[in-house]
Short mmCIF file of N, CA, C and O in Angstrom, two decimals:
data_model
loop_
_atom_site.label_atom_id
_atom_site.label_comp_id
_atom_site.label_asym_id
_atom_site.label_seq_id
_atom_site.Cartn_x
_atom_site.Cartn_y
_atom_site.Cartn_z
N MET A 1 62.22 81.72 70.53
CA MET A 1 63.32 82.35 71.39
C MET A 1 63.21 83.58 71.36
O MET A 1 62.96 84.43 70.41
N LYS A 2 63.50 84.28 72.47
CA LYS A 2 63.65 85.65 72.85
C LYS A 2 64.61 85.97 73.35
O LYS A 2 65.03 85.16 74.41
N ILE A 3 65.50 87.25 73.18
CA ILE A 3 66.47 87.69 73.77
C ILE A 3 65.75 88.60 74.90
O ILE A 3 65.22 89.45 74.53
N HIS A 4 66.27 88.29 76.08
CA HIS A 4 65.85 89.31 76.91
C HIS A 4 66.83 90.77 77.29
O HIS A 4 66.22 91.87 77.20
N HIS A 5 67.93 90.49 77.07
CA HIS A 5 68.92 91.54 77.25
C HIS A 5 70.15 91.33 76.70
O HIS A 5 70.55 90.02 76.83
N VAL A 6 71.00 92.24 76.45
CA VAL A 6 72.39 91.89 75.65
C VAL A 6 73.38 93.10 76.57
O VAL A 6 73.06 94.15 76.75
N SER A 7 74.41 92.57 77.15
CA SER A 7 75.40 93.23 78.08
C SER A 7 76.69 93.40 76.98
O SER A 7 77.29 92.25 76.88
N VAL A 8 77.11 94.42 76.96
CA VAL A 8 78.50 94.62 76.25
C VAL A 8 79.33 95.66 77.01
O VAL A 8 79.08 96.93 77.68
N PRO A 9 80.54 95.17 77.35
CA PRO A 9 81.61 96.07 77.96
C PRO A 9 81.74 97.21 77.25
O PRO A 9 81.79 97.45 75.87
N CYS A 10 81.98 98.57 77.78
CA CYS A 10 82.12 99.99 77.13
C CYS A 10 83.27 100.64 78.02
O CYS A 10 83.21 100.62 79.29
N LYS A 11 84.21 101.40 77.27
CA LYS A 11 85.31 102.10 77.84
C LYS A 11 85.07 103.28 78.27
O LYS A 11 85.37 103.88 79.33
N ASP A 12 83.88 103.95 77.70
CA ASP A 12 83.57 105.44 77.98
C ASP A 12 82.14 105.48 77.97
O ASP A 12 81.50 105.81 77.19
N THR A 13 81.64 105.46 79.32
CA THR A 13 80.18 105.50 79.36
C THR A 13 79.64 106.75 79.20
O THR A 13 78.50 107.04 78.91
N VAL A 14 80.41 107.71 79.77
CA VAL A 14 79.89 109.37 79.42
C VAL A 14 79.77 109.50 77.88
O VAL A 14 78.54 110.10 77.55
N LYS A 15 80.58 109.25 77.06
CA LYS A 15 80.48 109.31 75.64
C LYS A 15 79.46 108.50 75.14
O LYS A 15 78.52 109.05 74.35
N SER A 16 79.28 107.07 75.46
CA SER A 16 78.42 106.30 75.01
C SER A 16 76.89 106.77 75.65
O SER A 16 75.95 106.71 74.53
N LYS A 17 76.64 107.45 76.69
CA LYS A 17 75.27 108.00 77.11
C LYS A 17 74.71 109.02 75.96
O LYS A 17 73.89 109.07 75.81
N GLN A 18 75.85 109.94 75.81
CA GLN A 18 75.45 111.08 75.19
C GLN A 18 74.92 110.48 73.58
O GLN A 18 74.11 110.67 73.05
N TRP A 19 75.93 109.57 72.79
CA TRP A 19 75.61 108.99 71.59
C TRP A 19 74.27 108.11 71.36
O TRP A 19 73.51 108.64 70.75
N TYR A 20 74.16 107.43 72.35
CA TYR A 20 72.84 106.41 72.62
C TYR A 20 71.83 107.06 72.64
O TYR A 20 70.79 107.07 72.06
N SER A 21 71.75 108.32 73.81
CA SER A 21 70.72 109.14 74.10
C SER A 21 70.31 109.79 72.53
O SER A 21 68.91 109.79 72.41
N LEU A 22 71.14 110.17 71.88
CA LEU A 22 70.57 111.08 70.56
C LEU A 22 70.20 109.74 69.66
O LEU A 22 69.22 110.05 68.90
N ALA A 23 71.05 108.79 69.51
CA ALA A 23 70.51 107.79 68.39
C ALA A 23 69.38 106.80 68.61
O ALA A 23 68.45 106.94 67.73
N LEU A 24 69.10 106.72 69.82
CA LEU A 24 68.09 105.70 70.32
C LEU A 24 66.63 106.79 70.35
O LEU A 24 65.66 105.97 70.33
N ALA A 25 66.82 107.91 70.55
CA ALA A 25 65.63 108.65 70.37
C ALA A 25 64.74 108.60 69.23
O ALA A 25 63.43 108.72 69.27
N SER A 26 65.61 108.27 68.06
CA SER A 26 64.76 108.33 66.80
C SER A 26 64.05 106.89 66.89
O SER A 26 63.09 106.98 65.80
N ILE A 27 64.11 106.23 67.53
CA ILE A 27 63.47 104.93 67.51
C ILE A 27 62.69 104.67 68.83
O ILE A 27 62.32 103.38 69.28
N GLY A 28 62.45 105.50 69.48
CA GLY A 28 61.93 105.41 70.98
C GLY A 28 62.58 105.01 72.18
O GLY A 28 62.12 104.53 73.28
N GLY A 29 64.16 104.94 72.04
CA GLY A 29 64.62 104.44 73.29
C GLY A 29 65.54 105.45 73.84
O GLY A 29 65.48 106.77 73.28
N LYS A 30 65.81 105.02 74.93
CA LYS A 30 66.60 106.18 75.94
C LYS A 30 67.25 105.56 76.96
O LYS A 30 67.25 104.34 77.14
N VAL A 31 68.07 106.33 77.62
CA VAL A 31 68.79 105.51 78.84
C VAL A 31 67.96 105.34 80.08
O VAL A 31 67.11 106.45 80.26
N LEU A 32 67.69 104.31 80.59
CA LEU A 32 66.88 104.16 81.62
C LEU A 32 67.54 103.82 83.11
O LEU A 32 66.76 103.95 84.06
N VAL A 33 68.68 103.30 82.75
CA VAL A 33 69.53 103.04 84.33
C VAL A 33 70.85 103.84 83.75
O VAL A 33 71.49 103.56 82.91
N ASP A 34 71.40 104.37 84.99
CA ASP A 34 72.67 105.02 84.76
C ASP A 34 73.23 105.03 86.07
O ASP A 34 72.81 105.90 87.03
N ASN A 35 74.21 104.22 86.52
CA ASN A 35 74.88 104.01 87.84
C ASN A 35 76.23 103.84 87.78
O ASN A 35 76.94 103.80 86.57
N GLU A 36 76.84 103.65 88.66
CA GLU A 36 78.22 103.43 88.56
C GLU A 36 78.76 102.32 87.69
O GLU A 36 80.10 102.17 87.34
N TYR A 37 78.00 101.34 87.75
CA TYR A 37 78.52 100.04 86.82
C TYR A 37 77.99 100.05 85.46
O TYR A 37 78.80 99.33 84.76
N ALA A 38 76.95 100.58 85.07
CA ALA A 38 76.35 100.37 83.73
C ALA A 38 75.32 101.36 83.38
O ALA A 38 74.86 102.14 84.14
N LEU A 39 75.16 101.26 82.10
CA LEU A 39 73.97 102.11 81.37
C LEU A 39 73.08 101.18 80.89
O LEU A 39 73.27 100.17 80.18
N GLY A 40 71.63 101.30 81.37
CA GLY A 40 70.76 100.37 80.79
C GLY A 40 69.81 101.04 79.84
O GLY A 40 69.45 102.16 80.13
N LEU A 41 69.87 100.62 78.38
CA LEU A 41 69.08 101.26 77.76
C LEU A 41 67.93 100.52 77.16
O LEU A 41 68.03 99.23 76.69
N GLY A 42 67.12 101.33 76.52
CA GLY A 42 65.64 100.72 75.97
C GLY A 42 64.39 101.53 75.76
O GLY A 42 64.60 102.69 75.95
N SER A 43 63.36 100.91 75.80
CA SER A 43 62.05 101.60 75.79
C SER A 43 61.31 101.51 76.95
O SER A 43 61.05 102.24 77.89
N ALA A 44 60.78 100.42 76.97
CA ALA A 44 59.82 99.71 78.17
C ALA A 44 60.67 99.34 79.16
O ALA A 44 60.19 99.20 80.41
N GLY A 45 61.80 98.90 79.01
CA GLY A 45 62.75 98.21 80.20
C GLY A 45 64.22 98.14 79.46
O GLY A 45 64.39 98.15 78.01
N PRO A 46 65.14 98.14 79.98
CA PRO A 46 66.69 98.05 79.71
C PRO A 46 66.78 96.69 79.04
O PRO A 46 66.68 95.67 79.31
N VAL A 47 67.25 96.72 77.52
CA VAL A 47 67.29 95.52 76.59
C VAL A 47 69.02 95.51 76.23
O VAL A 47 69.25 94.66 75.93
N LEU A 48 69.68 96.58 76.18
CA LEU A 48 71.05 96.81 76.24
C LEU A 48 71.75 97.30 77.41
O LEU A 48 71.38 98.60 77.73
N TRP A 49 72.57 96.67 77.99
CA TRP A 49 73.58 97.25 79.03
C TRP A 49 74.76 97.37 78.43
O TRP A 49 75.61 96.55 77.82
N LEU A 50 75.22 98.77 78.54
CA LEU A 50 76.76 98.98 78.64
C LEU A 50 77.40 99.07 79.74
O LEU A 50 77.13 99.87 80.81
N THR A 51 78.28 98.02 80.21
CA THR A 51 78.72 97.96 81.46
C THR A 51 80.20 98.45 81.31
O THR A 51 80.90 98.45 80.52
N LYS A 52 80.77 98.93 82.52
CA LYS A 52 81.99 99.61 82.80
C LYS A 52 83.05 98.39 82.43
O LYS A 52 83.29 97.38 82.97
N ALA A 53 84.12 98.71 81.14
CA ALA A 53 85.19 97.93 80.85
C ALA A 53 86.36 98.61 81.57
O ALA A 53 87.08 99.18 80.78
N ASP A 54 86.59 98.28 82.80
CA ASP A 54 87.81 98.72 83.31
C ASP A 54 88.36 97.46 84.42
O ASP A 54 87.39 96.49 84.50
N GLU A 55 89.56 97.79 84.88
CA GLU A 55 89.97 96.74 85.74
C GLU A 55 89.19 96.54 86.91
O GLU A 55 89.01 95.19 87.36
N LYS A 56 88.30 97.18 87.56
CA LYS A 56 87.55 97.26 88.74
C LYS A 56 86.43 96.20 88.44
O LYS A 56 85.99 95.39 89.03
N TYR A 57 85.81 96.69 87.28
CA TYR A 57 84.51 95.80 86.89
C TYR A 57 84.69 94.73 85.46
O TYR A 57 83.66 94.15 85.44
N ASN A 58 85.64 94.76 85.08
CA ASN A 58 85.86 93.84 83.86
C ASN A 58 85.58 92.36 84.15
O ASN A 58 84.51 91.92 83.31
N GLY A 59 86.05 91.79 85.15
CA GLY A 59 85.80 90.40 85.51
C GLY A 59 84.13 90.24 85.62
O GLY A 59 83.52 89.11 85.52
N ARG A 60 83.67 91.04 86.53
CA ARG A 60 82.17 90.98 87.04
C ARG A 60 81.29 91.27 85.95
O ARG A 60 80.15 90.80 86.09
N TYR A 61 81.34 92.27 84.88
CA TYR A 61 80.52 92.61 84.16
C TYR A 61 81.07 92.65 82.85
O TYR A 61 81.01 93.60 81.88
N ALA A 62 81.34 91.53 82.32
CA ALA A 62 81.84 91.16 81.10
C ALA A 62 80.48 90.97 80.18
O ALA A 62 79.28 90.86 80.43
N GLY A 63 80.69 91.04 78.73
CA GLY A 63 79.59 91.06 77.94
C GLY A 63 78.87 89.60 77.87
O GLY A 63 79.52 88.57 78.30
N HIS A 64 77.59 89.57 77.58
CA HIS A 64 76.69 88.34 77.93
C HIS A 64 75.31 88.66 76.91
O HIS A 64 74.95 89.84 77.00
N VAL A 65 74.57 87.29 76.57
CA VAL A 65 73.33 87.58 76.16
C VAL A 65 72.55 86.72 77.01
O VAL A 65 72.97 85.72 77.50
N SER A 66 71.34 87.39 77.47
CA SER A 66 70.28 86.76 78.28
C SER A 66 69.13 86.38 77.44
O SER A 66 68.58 87.24 76.94
N PHE A 67 68.82 85.28 77.60
CA PHE A 67 67.55 84.61 76.81
C PHE A 67 66.59 84.83 77.83
O PHE A 67 66.67 84.49 79.03
N TYR A 68 65.32 84.73 77.34
CA TYR A 68 63.99 84.80 77.95
C TYR A 68 63.34 83.44 78.05
O TYR A 68 63.34 82.67 77.04
N ALA A 69 63.04 83.02 79.19
CA ALA A 69 62.16 81.87 79.53
C ALA A 69 60.83 81.85 80.17
O ALA A 69 60.77 82.81 80.87
N GLU A 70 60.11 80.95 79.62
CA GLU A 70 58.72 81.14 80.35
C GLU A 70 58.57 80.58 81.72
O GLU A 70 57.79 81.04 82.54
N THR A 71 59.49 79.45 82.12
CA THR A 71 59.23 78.83 83.13
C THR A 71 60.77 78.60 83.82
O THR A 71 61.55 78.41 83.23
N ARG A 72 60.75 78.34 85.27
CA ARG A 72 61.72 77.82 85.90
C ARG A 72 62.34 76.41 85.22
O ARG A 72 63.59 76.41 85.11
N ALA A 73 61.65 75.67 84.73
CA ALA A 73 61.91 74.33 84.11
C ALA A 73 62.62 74.65 83.15
O ALA A 73 63.82 74.00 82.71
N GLN A 74 62.37 75.71 81.96
CA GLN A 74 62.96 76.02 80.81
C GLN A 74 64.41 76.45 81.48
O GLN A 74 65.30 76.21 80.71
N VAL A 75 64.37 77.43 82.20
CA VAL A 75 65.68 77.97 82.72
C VAL A 75 66.59 76.87 83.20
O VAL A 75 68.03 76.88 82.53
N ASP A 76 66.24 76.06 83.81
CA ASP A 76 67.00 74.98 84.33
C ASP A 76 67.34 74.01 83.05
O ASP A 76 68.86 73.59 83.12
N ALA A 77 66.49 73.73 82.14
CA ALA A 77 66.88 72.82 80.90
C ALA A 77 67.91 73.57 80.14
O ALA A 77 68.80 72.88 79.66
N PHE A 78 67.72 74.91 80.08
CA PHE A 78 68.75 75.45 79.06
C PHE A 78 70.13 75.58 79.91
O PHE A 78 70.96 75.14 79.11
N HIS A 79 70.22 75.64 81.34
CA HIS A 79 71.35 75.64 81.96
C HIS A 79 72.06 74.10 81.57
O HIS A 79 73.45 74.19 81.27
N ALA A 80 71.23 73.29 81.99
CA ALA A 80 71.78 71.94 81.62
C ALA A 80 72.31 71.65 80.28
O ALA A 80 73.44 71.07 80.20
N ALA A 81 71.45 72.13 79.58
CA ALA A 81 72.01 71.79 78.12
C ALA A 81 73.14 72.47 77.39
O ALA A 81 74.07 72.09 76.90
N ALA A 82 73.14 73.75 78.07
CA ALA A 82 74.34 74.71 77.79
C ALA A 82 75.84 74.09 78.33
O ALA A 82 76.59 73.97 77.72
N ILE A 83 75.52 73.50 79.47
CA ILE A 83 76.76 73.04 80.26
C ILE A 83 77.20 71.74 79.49
O ILE A 83 78.34 71.52 79.37
N ALA A 84 76.18 70.86 79.11
CA ALA A 84 76.55 69.83 78.62
C ALA A 84 76.87 69.85 77.12
O ALA A 84 77.84 69.11 76.67
N ALA A 85 76.58 70.79 76.58
CA ALA A 85 77.19 71.34 75.20
C ALA A 85 78.72 71.86 75.23
O ALA A 85 79.41 72.17 74.27
N GLY A 86 79.25 72.01 76.56
CA GLY A 86 80.71 72.44 76.75
C GLY A 86 80.68 73.85 77.43
O GLY A 86 81.93 74.39 77.34
N GLY A 87 79.49 74.45 77.68
CA GLY A 87 79.62 75.99 78.22
C GLY A 87 80.21 75.83 79.41
O GLY A 87 80.29 74.76 80.32
N GLU A 88 80.51 77.08 79.84
CA GLU A 88 81.14 77.42 81.29
C GLU A 88 80.01 77.88 82.20
O GLU A 88 79.44 78.74 81.91
N ASP A 89 79.99 77.48 83.58
CA ASP A 89 79.10 78.03 84.69
C ASP A 89 79.82 79.13 85.23
O ASP A 89 80.62 78.95 85.86
N ASN A 90 79.29 80.14 85.05
CA ASN A 90 79.70 81.54 85.80
C ASN A 90 78.79 81.77 86.95
O ASN A 90 78.95 83.01 87.52
N GLY A 91 78.03 81.02 87.30
CA GLY A 91 76.95 81.23 88.31
C GLY A 91 75.76 80.49 88.06
O GLY A 91 75.35 80.22 87.04
N ALA A 92 75.06 80.48 89.18
CA ALA A 92 73.70 79.61 89.08
C ALA A 92 72.83 80.32 88.01
O ALA A 92 72.74 81.57 88.16
N PRO A 93 71.99 79.67 87.28
CA PRO A 93 70.94 80.45 86.40
C PRO A 93 69.73 81.18 87.27
O PRO A 93 69.44 80.67 88.56
N GLY A 94 69.34 82.32 86.77
CA GLY A 94 68.43 82.86 87.40
C GLY A 94 67.25 83.46 86.56
O GLY A 94 67.16 83.16 85.57
#
């Protein structure tokens, strides 16, 4: 099992960008995406997303963990198993 990325709501993306830029530099990471919705942090690609935690974006960009799958069949099997285990469907798997 591999984790593709993690998304965490963040109240102050300006302050977080400053802190993460300094802290992640020590391990080869940096801010790779900076837009009105979120910061994407990592080295080869964004693996940690800090999403705006405010009234405008809170419902749409809540925290989540995204798992990596090798095939579409694995994606569909994971989704079906998660729903069968009592999970909520917040949108089609991608």
